[in-house]
Amino acid sequence: MKDDRLPRGKTIDLTCIICPVGCTLHVSSSPAGVSVLGNRCSKGAEYGAKEITHPERFLQSTVLLLGSATERRLPVKTDGPVPKDKLFDVLKEIKKVHVHVPVNMGDVIIKNVLGLGVNVVATRTIEN
Amino acid sequence: MLVAVVGGGPAGMAAAVAAKNAGADNVLLIERAERLGGVLPQCIHSGFGLNYYGRDLTGPEFAEYLRQDVMQSGIEVWLNAMVIEAHHDKTLVVSKPDGISFVRADVIIFAVGARERPRGAIAIPGTRPAGIFTAGTAQYMINVQGLNIGNDVFMLGSGDIGLITARRLTLEGAHVHGVAELMPFPGGLARNIQQCLKDYDIPLFLSHTVTEVLGKDRVEAVKVAQMENGYVVPGTEKLFPVDTLILSVGLLPEAELIKQLGLTILPYTGSAAVDQYFQTELPGVFVVGNGAGIWDLVDNVATSASVAGEASVKQFYEPSQEATLEPCGDIRVVLPQRIAIGVNNPPRIWFRVKRPLGVCSVALTCDGKTIARKGYASLRPAEMAEISLKLEQYNVIEPGDNLQLTVTPL
């Protein structure tokens, strides 16, 4: 997996992934800190700075669902961002679990996954 | 008064809720699947809801919120019910598990969604083995059915559904060898190029296409070549040893029922012409969501369908009191294509460009006279953009005017 780390003093262009606008961010770092230009909102500045220091992603996947007449998989997501280099480790944990119906959207499926401080939660309500 | 909504995806649910909230006595939501939600339950990724709900949601969550709104609004829902005929007098023939039902509605809102263009629509030469899927079908098989559809994958087309499916396949352990895009620019949103391809080092080949499928029982390889002016550039052909080819080459409104009503079908949307309330030429018949034209954000689908739902319970204007609107030059699609006059509610005009443009100006004109103008820092084919008219701009439009939407690079 690629990591867009920034050598000091250089400017790189990133596409902001926070919303569908997809601003092109010009991120540069200097001894004074990281500067982000091109963002149209404050979330973009936050993303640009994070992306070159400790990139993170929200992760979504599915887990095996038992007991439902119609559904076989329960969609899940992390309720917070995961370090980019830990995504595949978190996926391995998600693959280990299965759940029974009924499940409600928001139910915690894995608490504090790998000690990263985020939970894996259900994103769909499946009653039976 | 009965408002019948055909299709229980995001557009149908949003329209039904808006109609009920606006005072419709009875709202009937007819869905052919066994659950509401349309395509959303298979779209397990996030990025939905930032505008409509003010928070970042996954597809199933967005569907669940809308479903809860439907359930709380006292809307009658028919599941496993498919509309097989639509008639001019607003009668629907519905096939249900317990037989055929006839629904005599005062208003019909078609929220029928879209279908993916399959291999036959783009005529890829080669054999016809197993292992060729459209992106949405692949997404359904992976996310809803939990199936492994292939280990080595090539993708044709860079639409958003394809890009997101490429990421899902990678996360599920498949090797996505590359994505070919016939156009010199990506079909999907910039954020999806970043977070679905670049994040996982999946190469994107612009101005390329799949020129041949190889393999007898299962796909064994695909040939990919650079294209120029519709022709293969000699010497650029590459062989990718893959077992799966995924097509993400566009959507078409599922307009069969709409065509039964004899409405004019526009070549550039593949569906009926609508006004700013998404009403067709036939008063009381509306078309919303991807059934009216392809949108890129479910938030805009839900918002626009709500406009139709609310308008459906109000008095209809006379069809003679309208202007027409058409896309010109680098504007590919415009929604609405008809503008009702005298409703005292200035319309919001949605449009999509043919090619990526930098700083540019979009103008609404009539006989060379500019009615409205808006500047944009950039416009991309992947993104529907909008221009909202002010009341004084709307008031100059007269019945019978033929309006045009044009874009000029600055």
Short mmCIF file of C-alpha atoms in Angstrom, two decimals, chain B residues 11-391:
data_model
loop_
_atom_site.label_atom_id
_atom_site.label_comp_id
_atom_site.label_asym_id
_atom_site.label_seq_id
_atom_site.Cartn_x
_atom_site.Cartn_y
_atom_site.Cartn_z
CA ALA B 11 -35.67 8.24 -4.73
CA GLY B 12 -38.94 6.37 -4.14
CA MET B 13 -38.68 6.46 -0.36
CA ALA B 14 -37.79 10.19 -0.31
CA ALA B 15 -40.62 11.02 -2.73
CA ALA B 16 -43.15 8.96 -0.78
CA VAL B 17 -42.23 10.58 2.53
CA ALA B 18 -42.35 14.07 1.02
CA ALA B 19 -45.79 13.39 -0.53
CA LYS B 20 -47.14 12.14 2.76
CA ASN B 21 -45.70 15.09 4.68
CA ALA B 22 -47.19 17.49 2.12
CA GLY B 23 -50.65 16.15 2.90
CA ALA B 24 -51.36 13.28 0.51
CA ASP B 25 -54.19 11.17 1.99
CA ASN B 26 -52.77 7.89 0.80
CA VAL B 27 -49.29 7.05 -0.39
CA LEU B 28 -48.55 3.59 -1.75
CA LEU B 29 -44.92 2.55 -2.20
CA ILE B 30 -44.49 -0.41 -4.55
CA GLU B 31 -41.18 -2.32 -4.48
CA ARG B 32 -40.39 -5.44 -6.49
CA ALA B 33 -37.65 -6.72 -4.15
CA GLU B 34 -38.31 -8.22 -0.74
CA ARG B 35 -36.95 -5.16 1.02
CA LEU B 36 -36.76 -1.41 0.63
CA GLY B 37 -33.49 0.34 -0.17
CA GLY B 38 -32.90 -0.28 -3.86
CA VAL B 39 -29.20 -0.47 -4.64
CA LEU B 40 -28.11 1.01 -1.28
CA PRO B 41 -27.82 -2.19 0.80
CA GLN B 42 -25.04 -3.42 -1.50
CA CYS B 43 -23.21 -0.06 -1.37
CA ILE B 44 -21.57 -0.79 1.98
CA HIS B 45 -18.97 1.96 1.55
CA SER B 46 -19.32 5.40 3.12
CA GLY B 47 -19.70 8.80 1.50
CA PHE B 48 -23.49 9.01 1.52
CA GLY B 49 -25.61 11.50 3.42
CA LEU B 50 -23.24 14.44 3.87
CA ASN B 51 -25.78 16.83 2.34
CA TYR B 52 -29.10 15.11 3.05
CA TYR B 53 -28.47 13.98 6.63
CA GLY B 54 -25.45 16.15 7.48
CA ARG B 55 -23.29 13.14 8.29
CA ASP B 56 -21.17 10.56 6.54
CA LEU B 57 -23.13 7.32 6.19
CA THR B 58 -22.76 4.00 4.43
CA GLY B 59 -25.35 2.94 1.85
CA PRO B 60 -27.19 0.54 4.18
CA GLU B 61 -27.36 3.26 6.86
CA PHE B 62 -28.75 5.84 4.42
CA ALA B 63 -31.37 3.30 3.35
CA GLU B 64 -32.20 2.48 6.96
CA TYR B 65 -32.77 6.15 7.85
CA LEU B 66 -35.08 6.58 4.87
CA ARG B 67 -36.87 3.31 5.68
CA GLN B 68 -37.53 4.51 9.21
CA ASP B 69 -39.00 7.74 7.78
CA VAL B 70 -41.25 5.65 5.52
CA MET B 71 -42.40 3.42 8.38
CA GLN B 72 -43.17 6.39 10.64
CA SER B 73 -45.11 8.30 7.97
CA GLY B 74 -48.00 5.87 7.60
CA ILE B 75 -47.12 5.01 4.02
CA GLU B 76 -48.50 1.72 2.69
CA VAL B 77 -45.63 -0.45 1.44
CA TRP B 78 -46.00 -3.38 -0.95
CA LEU B 79 -42.93 -5.60 -1.15
CA ASN B 80 -42.36 -8.36 -3.72
CA ALA B 81 -44.71 -6.34 -5.92
CA MET B 82 -43.76 -5.50 -9.47
CA VAL B 83 -45.51 -2.99 -11.68
CA ILE B 84 -45.87 -4.68 -15.06
CA GLU B 85 -48.05 -2.12 -16.84
CA ALA B 86 -48.66 1.61 -16.59
CA HIS B 87 -51.64 3.23 -18.29
CA HIS B 88 -52.49 6.75 -19.37
CA ASP B 89 -55.39 6.99 -16.90
CA LYS B 90 -52.84 6.40 -14.10
CA THR B 91 -53.77 2.80 -13.57
CA LEU B 92 -50.94 0.48 -12.62
CA VAL B 93 -51.05 -3.28 -13.04
CA VAL B 94 -49.07 -4.88 -10.23
CA SER B 95 -47.92 -8.47 -9.97
CA LYS B 96 -47.85 -9.60 -6.33
CA PRO B 97 -47.39 -12.91 -4.54
CA ASP B 98 -51.19 -13.11 -4.07
CA GLY B 99 -52.02 -12.26 -7.69
CA ILE B 100 -52.54 -9.27 -9.94
CA SER B 101 -53.73 -5.96 -8.48
CA PHE B 102 -54.97 -2.86 -10.29
CA VAL B 103 -54.07 0.44 -8.67
CA ARG B 104 -55.99 3.52 -9.79
CA ALA B 105 -53.80 6.43 -8.66
CA ASP B 106 -54.23 10.20 -8.84
CA VAL B 107 -50.49 10.67 -9.06
CA ILE B 108 -47.76 8.27 -10.14
CA ILE B 109 -44.14 8.88 -9.21
CA PHE B 110 -41.77 6.61 -11.10
CA ALA B 111 -38.61 5.99 -9.07
CA VAL B 112 -37.56 3.03 -11.14
CA GLY B 113 -33.78 3.44 -11.07
CA ALA B 114 -31.32 2.36 -13.70
CA ARG B 115 -29.67 -0.71 -15.16
CA GLU B 116 -26.03 -1.28 -15.93
CA ARG B 117 -24.84 -1.41 -19.52
CA PRO B 118 -23.71 -4.99 -20.13
CA ARG B 119 -21.04 -6.43 -22.41
CA GLY B 120 -23.46 -6.55 -25.34
CA ALA B 121 -23.91 -2.78 -25.19
CA ILE B 122 -20.24 -2.14 -25.91
CA ALA B 123 -19.52 -5.17 -28.12
CA ILE B 124 -16.16 -6.43 -26.82
CA PRO B 125 -14.71 -8.99 -29.26
CA GLY B 126 -13.56 -12.40 -28.11
CA THR B 127 -14.95 -15.54 -26.52
CA ARG B 128 -17.89 -15.74 -24.15
CA PRO B 129 -16.56 -17.42 -21.02
CA ALA B 130 -17.76 -17.17 -17.41
CA GLY B 131 -16.13 -14.47 -15.30
CA ILE B 132 -17.50 -11.29 -16.87
CA PHE B 133 -19.61 -9.18 -14.52
CA THR B 134 -21.03 -5.69 -14.43
CA ALA B 135 -19.67 -3.73 -11.47
CA GLY B 136 -22.98 -3.50 -9.63
CA THR B 137 -23.60 -7.22 -9.99
CA ALA B 138 -20.09 -7.91 -8.70
CA GLN B 139 -20.77 -5.57 -5.79
CA TYR B 140 -24.02 -7.40 -4.99
CA MET B 141 -22.34 -10.82 -5.12
CA ILE B 142 -19.47 -9.71 -2.87
CA ASN B 143 -21.30 -7.56 -0.34
CA VAL B 144 -24.76 -9.12 -0.11
CA GLN B 145 -24.19 -12.75 -1.12
CA GLY B 146 -20.68 -12.99 0.34
CA LEU B 147 -19.26 -14.71 -2.74
CA ASN B 148 -15.71 -14.69 -4.07
CA ILE B 149 -16.13 -13.75 -7.72
CA GLY B 150 -12.51 -13.94 -8.89
CA ASN B 151 -8.87 -13.73 -7.88
CA ASP B 152 -7.27 -11.78 -10.72
CA VAL B 153 -9.40 -8.98 -12.02
CA PHE B 154 -9.32 -6.41 -14.80
CA MET B 155 -11.84 -3.61 -14.98
CA LEU B 156 -13.18 -1.76 -17.99
CA GLY B 157 -14.62 1.66 -17.26
CA SER B 158 -13.81 4.01 -14.42
CA GLY B 159 -17.26 4.92 -13.16
CA ASP B 160 -17.71 5.27 -9.40
CA ILE B 161 -19.34 1.88 -8.93
CA GLY B 162 -16.40 0.25 -10.70
CA LEU B 163 -13.79 2.13 -8.69
CA ILE B 164 -15.48 1.22 -5.43
CA THR B 165 -15.79 -2.41 -6.52
CA ALA B 166 -12.06 -2.46 -7.38
CA ARG B 167 -11.30 -1.40 -3.81
CA ARG B 168 -13.68 -3.96 -2.32
CA LEU B 169 -12.12 -6.73 -4.40
CA THR B 170 -8.65 -5.66 -3.25
CA LEU B 171 -9.72 -5.60 0.40
CA GLU B 172 -11.24 -9.07 -0.07
CA GLY B 173 -7.88 -10.38 -1.29
CA ALA B 174 -8.24 -10.22 -5.09
CA HIS B 175 -5.54 -8.68 -7.29
CA VAL B 176 -6.97 -5.93 -9.47
CA HIS B 177 -4.48 -5.67 -12.35
CA GLY B 178 -5.78 -2.41 -13.73
CA VAL B 179 -8.64 -0.22 -14.86
CA ALA B 180 -9.01 0.83 -18.51
CA GLU B 181 -10.96 3.96 -19.44
CA LEU B 182 -11.79 4.75 -23.06
CA MET B 183 -11.99 8.49 -22.41
CA PRO B 184 -8.86 10.57 -21.71
CA PHE B 185 -10.29 11.38 -18.25
CA PRO B 186 -11.70 9.22 -15.42
CA GLY B 187 -15.43 8.50 -15.29
CA GLY B 188 -15.66 8.59 -11.50
CA LEU B 189 -15.20 11.23 -8.82
CA ALA B 190 -11.66 12.44 -8.08
CA ARG B 191 -11.93 11.23 -4.47
CA ASN B 192 -12.62 7.70 -5.69
CA ILE B 193 -9.59 7.72 -8.00
CA GLN B 194 -7.57 8.55 -4.89
CA GLN B 195 -9.13 6.31 -2.26
CA CYS B 196 -10.00 3.31 -4.46
CA LEU B 197 -7.13 3.15 -6.98
CA LYS B 198 -4.14 5.20 -5.80
CA ASP B 199 -4.44 3.94 -2.21
CA TYR B 200 -3.94 0.38 -3.48
CA ASP B 201 -1.57 1.07 -6.39
CA ILE B 202 -4.13 -0.04 -8.98
CA PRO B 203 -3.05 1.39 -12.36
CA LEU B 204 -5.52 3.47 -14.38
CA PHE B 205 -5.06 3.34 -18.16
CA LEU B 206 -6.76 6.38 -19.72
CA SER B 207 -7.65 6.29 -23.45
CA HIS B 208 -7.49 2.48 -23.29
CA THR B 209 -10.03 -0.26 -23.80
CA VAL B 210 -10.37 -4.02 -23.71
CA THR B 211 -9.95 -5.23 -27.29
CA GLU B 212 -10.41 -8.96 -26.74
CA VAL B 213 -11.58 -11.46 -24.15
CA LEU B 214 -9.72 -14.79 -24.12
CA GLY B 215 -10.66 -18.08 -22.43
CA LYS B 216 -12.93 -21.02 -23.08
CA ASP B 217 -14.93 -21.85 -19.93
CA ARG B 218 -13.59 -19.08 -17.73
CA VAL B 219 -11.86 -15.81 -18.61
CA GLU B 220 -8.13 -16.55 -19.01
CA ALA B 221 -6.86 -13.16 -20.15
CA VAL B 222 -7.91 -9.83 -21.63
CA LYS B 223 -6.15 -7.76 -24.25
CA VAL B 224 -5.98 -4.04 -23.56
CA ALA B 225 -4.85 -1.37 -26.01
CA GLN B 226 -4.54 2.38 -26.30
CA MET B 227 -7.23 4.07 -28.37
CA GLU B 228 -7.09 7.16 -30.53
CA ASN B 229 -10.09 8.61 -32.36
CA GLY B 230 -11.93 5.33 -31.95
CA TYR B 231 -9.10 3.16 -33.31
CA VAL B 232 -6.54 0.90 -31.64
CA VAL B 233 -3.06 2.42 -31.63
CA PRO B 234 -0.87 -0.28 -33.23
CA GLY B 235 1.75 -1.81 -31.00
CA THR B 236 0.10 -0.76 -27.73
CA GLU B 237 -1.73 -4.03 -27.00
CA LYS B 238 -1.01 -5.61 -23.61
CA LEU B 239 -2.15 -8.99 -22.29
CA PHE B 240 -3.45 -9.23 -18.72
CA PRO B 241 -3.67 -12.79 -17.32
CA VAL B 242 -6.91 -12.40 -15.35
CA ASP B 243 -9.82 -14.71 -14.53
CA THR B 244 -12.38 -11.93 -14.19
CA LEU B 245 -13.42 -8.90 -16.22
CA ILE B 246 -15.62 -6.29 -14.60
CA LEU B 247 -17.53 -3.73 -16.66
CA SER B 248 -18.29 -0.30 -15.26
CA VAL B 249 -19.48 1.33 -18.44
CA GLY B 250 -22.48 3.33 -17.47
CA LEU B 251 -26.11 3.17 -16.44
CA LEU B 252 -29.34 3.58 -18.36
CA PRO B 253 -32.70 4.52 -16.80
CA GLU B 254 -35.02 1.53 -16.59
CA ALA B 255 -37.66 3.39 -18.58
CA GLU B 256 -39.86 0.58 -19.93
CA LEU B 257 -42.90 1.57 -17.87
CA ILE B 258 -42.42 5.23 -18.72
CA LYS B 259 -42.27 4.35 -22.42
CA GLN B 260 -45.63 2.54 -22.08
CA LEU B 261 -47.20 5.92 -21.39
CA GLY B 262 -46.10 7.19 -24.79
CA LEU B 263 -44.02 10.01 -23.36
CA THR B 264 -41.22 11.53 -25.43
CA ILE B 265 -37.94 9.85 -24.52
CA LEU B 266 -34.89 12.11 -24.65
CA PRO B 267 -31.85 10.59 -26.38
CA TYR B 268 -29.38 11.98 -23.85
CA THR B 269 -31.13 10.76 -20.70
CA GLY B 270 -32.97 7.73 -22.05
CA SER B 271 -36.05 8.80 -20.12
CA ALA B 272 -38.96 11.24 -20.20
CA ALA B 273 -38.53 15.00 -20.22
CA VAL B 274 -39.37 16.47 -16.81
CA ASP B 275 -39.96 19.95 -15.41
CA GLN B 276 -38.41 21.41 -12.26
CA TYR B 277 -40.82 19.33 -10.17
CA PHE B 278 -39.84 16.21 -12.12
CA GLN B 279 -43.31 16.12 -13.64
CA THR B 280 -43.58 14.69 -17.16
CA GLU B 281 -45.71 16.03 -20.04
CA LEU B 282 -48.53 13.99 -18.55
CA PRO B 283 -49.86 15.96 -15.56
CA GLY B 284 -49.70 13.92 -12.39
CA VAL B 285 -46.96 11.62 -13.67
CA PHE B 286 -43.49 12.21 -12.24
CA VAL B 287 -40.11 10.58 -12.81
CA VAL B 288 -37.37 10.91 -10.17
CA GLY B 289 -33.92 9.60 -9.33
CA ASN B 290 -31.88 7.54 -11.80
CA GLY B 291 -35.08 6.72 -13.65
CA ALA B 292 -35.07 10.32 -14.92
CA GLY B 293 -31.34 10.56 -15.65
CA ILE B 294 -28.16 9.33 -14.02
CA TRP B 295 -27.13 11.10 -10.81
CA ASP B 296 -23.86 10.60 -9.00
CA LEU B 297 -24.89 11.33 -5.41
CA VAL B 298 -27.74 9.71 -3.54
CA ASP B 299 -28.10 12.94 -1.55
CA ASN B 300 -29.10 14.77 -4.71
CA VAL B 301 -31.41 11.93 -5.67
CA ALA B 302 -33.22 12.11 -2.34
CA THR B 303 -33.37 15.92 -2.38
CA SER B 304 -34.75 16.12 -5.91
CA ALA B 305 -37.20 13.28 -5.33
CA SER B 306 -38.50 15.15 -2.27
CA VAL B 307 -39.21 18.14 -4.51
CA ALA B 308 -41.35 15.87 -6.71
CA GLY B 309 -43.09 14.24 -3.77
CA GLU B 310 -44.07 17.59 -2.30
CA ALA B 311 -45.19 19.00 -5.66
CA SER B 312 -47.26 15.91 -6.46
CA VAL B 313 -49.97 16.86 -3.97
CA LYS B 314 -50.25 20.45 -5.20
CA GLN B 315 -52.30 21.66 -8.08
CA PHE B 316 -50.76 20.98 -11.46
CA TYR B 317 -50.04 23.78 -13.89
CA GLU B 318 -51.28 23.78 -17.47
CA PRO B 319 -48.78 22.10 -19.81
CA SER B 320 -49.01 25.05 -22.22
CA GLN B 321 -47.43 27.25 -19.56
CA GLU B 322 -43.91 26.02 -20.02
CA ALA B 323 -40.55 26.64 -21.68
CA THR B 324 -38.13 24.02 -22.91
CA LEU B 325 -34.46 23.69 -21.98
CA GLU B 326 -31.76 21.86 -23.92
CA PRO B 327 -28.05 21.17 -23.42
CA CYS B 328 -25.64 22.79 -25.92
CA GLY B 329 -21.95 22.40 -26.75
CA ASP B 330 -19.99 20.86 -23.91
CA ILE B 331 -23.09 20.40 -21.76
CA ARG B 332 -24.16 16.78 -22.10
CA VAL B 333 -27.20 16.50 -19.88
CA VAL B 334 -29.62 18.99 -18.37
CA LEU B 335 -32.35 18.35 -15.81
CA PRO B 336 -35.12 19.58 -15.95
CA GLN B 337 -35.71 19.80 -19.68
CA ARG B 338 -38.97 21.71 -19.32
CA ILE B 339 -39.62 24.71 -17.12
CA ALA B 340 -43.07 25.36 -15.77
CA ILE B 341 -43.88 29.07 -15.81
CA GLY B 342 -45.80 31.01 -13.21
CA VAL B 343 -45.34 28.68 -10.28
CA ASN B 344 -43.50 31.36 -8.37
CA ASN B 345 -40.74 28.99 -7.43
CA PRO B 346 -37.49 29.50 -9.35
CA PRO B 347 -36.05 26.20 -10.54
CA ARG B 348 -32.75 24.60 -9.80
CA ILE B 349 -31.13 23.40 -13.03
CA TRP B 350 -28.84 20.35 -12.85
CA PHE B 351 -26.34 19.63 -15.60
CA ARG B 352 -23.35 17.50 -16.54
CA VAL B 353 -20.49 18.43 -18.90
CA LYS B 354 -19.02 16.28 -21.68
CA ARG B 355 -15.35 16.81 -20.81
CA PRO B 356 -13.35 18.19 -17.88
CA LEU B 357 -13.26 22.00 -17.90
CA GLY B 358 -11.20 24.44 -15.87
CA VAL B 359 -12.45 27.90 -14.96
CA CYS B 360 -15.62 28.38 -16.98
CA SER B 361 -18.94 30.14 -17.13
CA VAL B 362 -22.32 28.47 -17.60
CA ALA B 363 -25.10 30.50 -19.18
CA LEU B 364 -28.82 30.01 -19.55
CA THR B 365 -29.84 31.77 -22.74
CA CYS B 366 -32.92 32.34 -24.85
CA ASP B 367 -32.55 33.56 -28.46
CA GLY B 368 -29.02 34.71 -27.66
CA LYS B 369 -30.15 36.68 -24.62
CA THR B 370 -28.54 35.64 -21.33
CA ILE B 371 -30.98 35.00 -18.50
CA ALA B 372 -28.59 33.66 -15.90
CA ARG B 373 -24.87 33.04 -15.64
CA LYS B 374 -22.70 31.28 -13.08
CA GLY B 375 -18.93 30.79 -12.85
CA TYR B 376 -17.22 27.55 -11.85
CA ALA B 377 -13.62 26.87 -10.83
CA SER B 378 -13.87 23.52 -12.62
CA LEU B 379 -16.48 21.12 -13.97
CA ARG B 380 -16.05 17.38 -14.45
CA PRO B 381 -18.17 14.85 -16.35
CA ALA B 382 -18.33 12.68 -13.22
CA GLU B 383 -20.15 15.36 -11.28
CA MET B 384 -23.60 16.78 -11.70
CA ALA B 385 -23.45 20.54 -11.13
CA GLU B 386 -26.28 22.97 -10.54
CA ILE B 387 -27.34 26.50 -11.18
CA SER B 388 -30.22 27.90 -9.15
CA LEU B 389 -32.26 30.63 -10.77
CA LYS B 390 -33.25 33.74 -8.87
CA LEU B 391 -36.89 34.78 -8.96
#
